[in-house]
XYZ file of C-alpha atoms in Angstrom:
519
model
C 56.707 74.416 65.370
C 56.361 72.560 61.788
C 60.312 71.977 60.965
C 59.834 72.983 57.526
C 59.096 76.588 58.938
C 62.658 76.974 59.207
C 63.812 76.701 55.499
C 64.775 80.655 55.277
C 68.351 82.075 55.105
C 70.116 82.782 58.709
C 70.047 86.375 57.433
C 65.979 86.131 57.329
C 65.790 83.746 60.493
C 67.710 86.048 62.815
C 67.065 89.843 61.463
C 64.778 90.540 64.290
C 67.276 89.678 66.790
C 69.861 92.171 64.736
C 72.269 89.869 63.798
C 72.048 90.104 60.070
C 69.989 92.224 57.820
C 67.456 91.074 55.278
C 66.680 92.734 52.208
C 65.140 93.194 48.554
C 65.775 94.003 44.317
C 64.424 94.933 40.700
C 65.113 94.973 37.238
C 64.631 96.374 33.639
C 61.909 98.291 32.084
C 61.787 96.686 29.021
C 58.925 94.843 27.604
C 59.170 91.589 27.271
C 58.717 88.755 24.419
C 55.761 86.647 25.374
C 56.573 83.208 26.573
C 54.313 81.886 28.914
C 53.943 78.319 29.960
C 51.467 75.586 30.368
C 48.241 76.647 32.684
C 48.702 73.608 34.466
C 48.832 73.828 38.204
C 51.381 70.554 37.846
C 55.067 70.507 37.451
C 55.734 69.694 33.402
C 58.963 68.433 31.508
C 58.640 71.415 29.254
C 55.787 74.468 29.322
C 53.401 74.328 26.253
C 52.820 77.156 23.743
C 51.793 80.074 25.205
C 47.808 80.561 25.466
C 46.765 83.964 23.995
C 44.923 84.699 27.376
C 48.567 84.747 29.034
C 49.857 87.268 26.488
C 48.404 90.511 28.532
C 50.536 89.261 31.413
C 53.813 88.412 29.351
C 53.327 91.743 27.759
C 52.920 94.060 30.734
C 54.837 97.227 31.503
C 55.926 97.749 34.845
C 55.271 101.287 36.285
C 58.364 101.667 38.479
C 57.975 104.189 41.466
C 60.532 105.375 44.306
C 59.965 102.697 47.390
C 60.994 105.191 50.070
C 64.500 103.306 50.273
C 67.217 104.951 49.014
C 68.548 103.441 45.614
C 65.168 101.202 45.248
C 62.153 101.303 43.258
C 59.159 99.112 43.331
C 56.192 98.220 41.118
C 53.581 95.836 40.844
C 53.415 92.957 38.834
C 50.301 91.403 37.640
C 49.443 87.604 37.260
C 46.430 85.112 37.080
C 45.397 83.997 40.368
C 44.794 80.638 38.877
C 46.997 79.662 35.871
C 44.443 77.137 34.803
C 42.000 79.968 34.302
C 44.332 82.934 32.832
C 40.861 85.229 32.066
C 39.754 84.749 35.690
C 40.667 86.954 38.798
C 44.365 88.348 39.143
C 46.908 88.417 41.927
C 49.213 91.492 42.201
C 52.716 90.798 42.986
C 55.209 93.203 44.858
C 58.338 93.824 43.115
C 61.663 95.914 43.994
C 64.773 96.485 42.243
C 67.925 98.197 42.390
C 69.727 99.072 39.018
C 73.193 97.735 37.946
C 75.948 100.135 39.392
C 78.668 99.595 36.977
C 81.155 99.510 35.674
C 81.155 96.969 32.975
C 78.236 95.556 30.530
C 75.217 94.549 32.011
C 74.350 91.105 32.248
C 70.507 91.175 33.328
C 68.191 90.987 36.109
C 69.372 88.829 38.883
C 66.297 87.782 41.174
C 66.786 86.734 44.656
C 64.727 84.977 47.313
C 65.597 84.281 50.584
C 63.416 81.130 51.344
C 60.875 80.334 53.843
C 58.486 79.729 52.196
C 57.227 82.695 53.209
C 60.141 85.228 53.403
C 59.711 88.347 52.135
C 62.199 88.958 48.974
C 61.776 92.341 48.896
C 62.690 93.036 52.531
C 65.789 90.817 51.852
C 66.779 92.673 48.662
C 66.477 96.047 50.398
C 67.814 94.913 53.430
C 70.932 92.922 52.524
C 71.014 91.598 48.981
C 70.761 94.839 47.350
C 73.476 96.279 49.094
C 75.658 93.216 50.419
C 76.035 91.010 47.689
C 79.598 91.349 46.434
C 80.245 94.742 44.362
C 81.172 93.056 40.915
C 77.857 91.182 40.941
C 75.681 94.471 41.724
C 78.050 96.068 39.238
C 76.757 94.042 36.299
C 72.924 93.154 37.469
C 69.944 94.474 38.061
C 69.183 93.242 41.772
C 65.587 92.501 41.700
C 63.004 90.745 44.024
C 59.435 89.743 44.015
C 57.421 88.732 46.976
C 55.989 85.127 46.289
C 51.994 85.466 46.100
C 50.617 85.104 49.468
C 53.944 86.607 50.836
C 54.895 89.990 52.313
C 53.341 92.643 50.109
C 51.863 90.068 47.484
C 48.563 89.811 48.714
C 49.571 88.332 52.011
C 47.978 85.065 53.553
C 46.648 85.972 56.791
C 45.581 83.452 59.689
C 45.685 84.494 62.893
C 45.500 87.771 65.276
C 48.690 88.764 67.427
C 47.042 87.553 70.564
C 45.893 84.145 68.761
C 49.381 83.748 67.349
C 50.737 84.312 70.924
C 48.458 81.304 72.002
C 49.189 79.275 69.140
C 53.081 79.484 69.584
C 52.707 78.570 73.306
C 50.831 75.242 72.684
C 52.636 71.914 74.051
C 53.982 70.307 71.079
C 55.457 67.379 73.218
C 52.226 65.993 74.518
C 52.278 63.700 77.632
C 48.612 62.471 77.531
C 45.464 62.346 75.210
C 44.201 65.485 76.538
C 47.399 67.293 75.368
C 47.148 65.414 72.031
C 43.672 66.694 71.947
C 44.747 70.231 72.546
C 47.532 70.353 70.059
C 45.417 68.883 67.105
C 42.725 71.621 68.195
C 45.460 74.512 68.024
C 46.120 73.114 64.481
C 42.485 73.215 63.463
C 42.125 76.735 64.676
C 45.383 77.869 62.815
C 43.742 76.212 59.282
C 40.057 77.647 60.065
C 41.812 81.035 60.563
C 43.585 80.925 57.288
C 40.321 79.952 55.469
C 38.335 82.385 56.962
C 40.766 85.328 56.372
C 42.131 84.294 53.006
C 40.140 81.341 51.496
C 40.540 82.650 48.189
C 44.160 82.826 47.661
C 44.862 79.324 49.771
C 44.690 76.998 46.966
C 46.670 79.242 44.477
C 50.156 79.936 46.273
C 52.189 76.776 45.417
C 55.512 76.740 44.262
C 54.474 75.927 40.863
C 52.503 78.978 40.687
C 54.959 81.338 41.922
C 57.619 79.803 39.434
C 55.148 80.512 36.730
C 55.335 83.892 38.220
C 58.912 84.397 38.238
C 58.725 83.416 34.307
C 56.098 86.339 33.807
C 58.593 88.588 35.827
C 61.732 87.461 33.573
C 60.315 88.100 30.642
C 58.874 91.654 31.642
C 62.162 92.832 32.735
C 63.219 91.848 29.305
C 65.445 89.003 30.032
C 65.565 86.021 27.714
C 66.673 83.626 30.418
C 66.525 83.674 34.225
C 69.341 84.744 36.489
C 68.522 83.764 40.106
C 69.883 83.119 43.353
C 67.581 81.009 45.884
C 68.291 80.020 49.315
C 67.167 77.201 51.300
C 63.296 77.086 50.115
C 64.014 79.304 47.329
C 66.347 76.213 45.911
C 63.190 74.684 45.737
C 61.439 77.519 43.880
C 64.571 77.650 41.495
C 64.534 73.839 40.725
C 60.907 74.072 39.841
C 61.471 76.807 37.700
C 64.240 74.679 35.992
C 61.645 71.965 35.568
C 59.004 74.035 34.264
C 61.233 76.101 31.807
C 64.574 74.224 31.300
C 65.364 76.342 27.930
C 64.956 79.603 29.853
C 67.431 78.876 32.595
C 70.454 80.984 32.620
C 72.491 81.174 35.779
C 70.751 79.437 38.907
C 72.403 79.280 42.461
C 70.744 77.094 44.567
C 72.063 77.424 48.275
C 71.035 75.176 50.969
C 69.235 72.691 48.779
C 66.279 70.928 49.290
C 65.516 67.767 48.079
C 62.289 67.604 45.863
C 61.774 63.667 45.625
C 61.132 63.328 49.375
C 57.619 63.139 50.878
C 56.711 65.627 53.658
C 57.338 62.766 56.578
C 60.846 62.379 55.179
C 61.937 66.090 54.672
C 60.467 66.781 58.519
C 62.744 64.171 59.883
C 65.978 64.664 57.960
C 65.367 68.207 59.110
C 64.974 67.200 62.611
C 68.382 65.149 62.132
C 69.896 68.133 60.770
C 69.188 70.388 63.713
C 70.721 67.586 65.943
C 73.644 67.947 63.791
C 74.022 71.819 64.462
C 72.904 71.305 68.090
C 76.134 68.625 68.294
C 78.374 71.328 66.846
C 76.999 73.892 69.259
C 77.587 71.800 72.238
C 81.283 70.745 70.990
C 82.093 74.562 71.104
C 80.161 75.199 74.076
C 81.479 72.852 76.618
C 84.938 73.965 76.044
C 83.829 77.159 77.210
C 83.644 78.194 81.036
C 80.277 80.306 80.621
C 78.616 77.340 78.946
C 75.283 76.938 80.585
C 75.156 73.146 79.567
C 78.466 71.895 81.511
C 81.713 71.715 80.681
C 81.536 67.706 80.107
C 80.688 66.278 76.794
C 78.490 66.993 74.287
C 76.316 63.945 75.309
C 75.998 65.684 78.410
C 75.126 68.717 77.121
C 72.291 67.535 75.446
C 70.953 65.724 78.356
C 71.268 68.923 80.165
C 69.230 70.820 77.471
C 66.555 68.026 77.364
C 66.223 68.506 81.014
C 65.764 72.251 80.720
C 63.095 71.670 78.325
C 61.194 69.280 80.616
C 61.615 71.867 83.137
C 60.042 74.443 81.465
C 57.144 71.935 80.423
C 56.460 71.493 84.020
C 57.125 75.238 85.383
C 57.315 77.873 82.569
C 60.138 80.214 83.101
C 58.860 84.173 83.952
C 60.001 86.739 80.967
C 59.202 90.024 82.777
C 55.945 90.182 80.495
C 52.403 88.129 80.267
C 54.001 85.562 77.974
C 56.036 82.977 80.025
C 58.943 80.844 78.355
C 57.068 77.303 78.375
C 58.725 74.228 76.445
C 57.407 75.234 72.710
C 59.041 78.823 72.752
C 62.068 77.644 74.595
C 62.803 74.955 71.883
C 62.057 77.451 69.288
C 64.495 79.915 70.971
C 67.198 77.312 70.626
C 66.409 76.466 67.155
C 66.515 79.625 65.687
C 70.134 80.359 66.976
C 71.081 77.035 65.074
C 70.935 78.624 61.845
C 74.128 80.785 62.288
C 77.370 79.828 64.466
C 77.420 83.686 65.114
C 74.380 83.420 67.294
C 76.086 80.573 69.632
C 77.264 83.641 72.154
C 73.564 85.057 72.302
C 72.432 81.454 72.736
C 74.674 80.495 75.651
C 73.700 83.944 77.172
C 70.153 83.101 76.849
C 70.304 79.668 78.161
C 72.228 80.944 81.218
C 69.569 83.570 82.221
C 66.748 81.032 81.205
C 68.310 78.404 83.562
C 68.549 80.701 86.066
C 64.958 81.646 86.276
C 64.853 84.547 83.541
C 63.528 83.698 80.239
C 63.292 86.830 78.372
C 66.341 86.544 76.161
C 65.508 83.187 74.895
C 62.109 84.285 74.250
C 63.526 87.063 71.964
C 65.178 84.321 70.027
C 61.798 82.710 69.604
C 60.227 85.905 68.513
C 62.856 86.527 65.741
C 62.115 83.375 64.424
C 58.469 83.565 64.430
C 58.790 87.553 63.289
C 56.939 88.951 66.034
C 56.836 92.605 66.375
C 57.388 94.450 69.901
C 53.829 95.487 69.723
C 52.819 91.975 69.448
C 51.819 91.664 65.775
C 53.414 89.265 63.583
C 54.670 89.197 60.051
C 52.713 86.781 57.406
C 55.903 84.352 57.322
C 54.382 81.553 59.592
C 51.072 81.888 57.769
C 52.459 81.647 54.167
C 54.752 79.242 55.407
C 51.942 76.577 56.152
C 49.941 77.694 53.171
C 52.844 76.843 50.487
C 54.026 73.903 52.502
C 50.482 72.407 52.614
C 49.697 72.797 48.995
C 53.129 71.456 47.899
C 53.034 68.196 49.565
C 50.477 65.927 50.944
C 50.502 65.900 54.658
C 53.231 64.048 56.698
C 50.071 62.388 58.732
C 46.269 61.434 58.332
C 45.881 61.794 61.969
C 47.228 62.161 65.243
C 47.844 58.576 65.973
C 50.069 58.414 63.089
C 52.391 61.359 64.532
C 52.695 59.314 67.487
C 53.931 56.393 65.563
C 56.550 58.414 64.079
C 57.682 59.726 67.385
C 60.474 57.028 67.757
C 61.998 57.542 64.542
C 62.269 61.349 65.039
C 63.661 60.758 68.510
C 66.471 58.363 66.804
C 67.164 61.318 64.607
C 67.338 63.971 67.329
C 67.094 63.072 70.896
C 67.173 66.567 71.767
C 64.280 68.059 69.306
C 62.859 64.666 67.805
C 59.357 64.602 69.833
C 58.435 68.192 69.327
C 59.183 68.352 65.686
C 57.430 64.958 65.010
C 54.130 66.275 66.474
C 55.057 69.492 64.788
C 54.430 67.953 61.448
C 50.864 67.592 62.097
C 50.051 70.951 61.154
C 49.153 70.164 57.482
C 46.729 67.258 58.285
C 43.916 69.950 59.054
C 44.431 72.013 55.712
C 41.352 73.317 53.883
C 43.138 73.331 50.444
C 44.254 69.841 49.135
C 47.900 69.266 48.188
C 48.445 69.809 44.434
C 52.337 68.867 44.386
C 53.720 65.502 44.971
C 57.357 64.370 45.811
C 59.252 63.688 42.471
C 63.082 63.918 41.225
C 64.053 67.081 39.249
C 66.015 66.492 36.074
C 65.392 69.813 34.288
C 66.561 68.267 30.935
C 68.154 70.703 28.438
C 68.708 73.398 31.279
C 72.055 75.173 31.240
C 74.452 74.549 34.234
C 72.878 74.931 37.638
C 74.957 75.588 40.784
C 73.944 73.793 43.977
C 75.436 74.612 47.299
C 75.420 72.515 50.405
C 76.555 72.911 53.839
C 77.993 70.151 55.773
C 76.175 70.842 59.123
C 73.496 72.640 57.834
C 70.574 72.532 60.247
C 67.766 73.312 58.284
C 68.691 71.877 54.921
C 70.879 68.857 55.438
C 73.804 68.455 53.204
C 72.541 64.910 51.674
C 69.703 67.184 50.341
C 72.283 69.203 48.272
C 73.964 66.050 47.095
C 70.699 64.433 46.157
C 69.157 67.540 44.166
C 72.775 67.956 42.512
C 72.618 64.438 41.416
C 68.948 64.826 40.248
C 69.499 67.746 38.173
C 70.952 66.879 34.703
C 73.225 69.727 34.744
C 73.578 70.265 38.215
C 76.948 70.910 39.939
C 77.723 70.543 43.558
C 79.791 72.892 45.614
C 80.394 71.818 49.033
C 80.888 74.178 52.003
C 82.447 72.206 55.134
C 81.224 74.485 58.159
C 78.451 75.281 60.317
C 75.188 77.281 59.722
C 72.649 77.497 57.188
C 73.513 78.189 53.349
C 76.914 79.284 52.547
C 77.143 82.494 50.078
C 77.917 85.381 51.713
C 78.903 84.074 55.042
C 82.669 84.260 55.299
C 84.181 82.042 53.134
C 86.188 83.524 50.316
C 86.209 80.113 48.441
C 82.661 80.028 48.554
C 81.964 83.384 47.172
C 84.618 83.323 44.635
C 83.054 80.033 42.817
C 79.516 81.688 43.078
C 80.813 84.757 41.952
C 82.580 83.384 38.984
C 79.550 81.391 37.926
C 77.227 84.488 38.112
C 79.501 86.603 36.059
C 80.924 84.344 33.665
C 78.742 81.560 33.564
C 81.156 78.678 34.419
C 80.203 76.609 37.195
C 83.211 75.149 39.565
C 84.814 71.810 39.002
C 82.638 69.243 40.025
C 83.568 67.856 43.726
C 84.801 71.502 44.693
C 84.920 71.729 48.372
C 85.566 74.838 50.501
C 85.930 75.854 54.143
């Protein structure tokens, strides 16, 4: 697995396991004042005046219809496939909303994004945010979501069939010899070739910059002068990119579980690997105090050794699951990592590991399937396809060849003795991508933007806390809110302190005092 595939909220990551639901939103009917930015595919400090060709997009009206989900409406937003060629082909983006419930004066439209890249914002809205966000927020905002280009219902990227994806997820990602290295590289080549064959026209145009431009079109079409937004995980990078492109249009932005845009792909993957080690250490510290801990009741270090031994055993002899797919090392590792997103999944992981170590791997396989969004019929959502497509455009590949990946293994193992080797090799995926990267690592300052709230969790597995510290420091108007706890992201996860601070900011525009910490 590519570690950057994991940049999504715990709600999204574990939805298929039934632990937390995910959902979708919507906005106002009003036609917007035109206000497009530069047609460049690269971030700019400030967008240039609107080309006439973009006015048809900024001036469009959405035709809202019943979604078939009670209380929600849906519509289709048009945007140029290539902002450098606004008179060229269009792309159609799925939008959903639920109206502000009142009482109180409506503030505007609150866009939400659950991360990924590749997570469906519409599903997140309809399954969670549109009904689960705090009532005072839902009372005064139309809750809105748009599936990013290439994601969900927005002309989704497609790469592999269900059986092909099954094979892909089972390839050994801790190669022990040149033949296994060649097999892993071949699997990444087949994945990339499948994406090019099935989605070649859209692949060069699913970058975060282009999606941020789409959000500005939607902001205008919804009738809002400024953007109100809650982005989780990868959604923080999307929000920060919007602020960089359109600083004068920033209203209230919550960036929860923040990414650091200044890091290279290699550094992002290695930092995230360390984040999963931190999360595993917290899990193990809890586990060894319990009589049912499958990793023993000794030390955290001993628990880590026990898990590594289990992974090695599944590499040599996969565990039966009661179906055609066996639980090899790659799927076993994915199942464990999926449960690192939310401490609420720890009991499920203890049970799944107990069963797998005992020779029955179906429960741990179910966790892996939830991560990959594999359906019971063997089909897959497009999360992993879109994830690779966006990541491989946003940053140059971590490695030029497998030899570079092999050289990086020791530094990944240092970051995580439990997960390091597999996640080092997983970062090879963009090496073979058919569309050249259009983004580069850089600091985002968003000079002139209104106050932006950055939220970081101290033991976040997927977006390490130091990323939130860095982004808040980079943003000229950034304020850091710290949650001292476990799990991925902080809003709506049980901390009244966090929720009150974010709600106050969304409703009143006042960020918490710099340095505020919650538990």
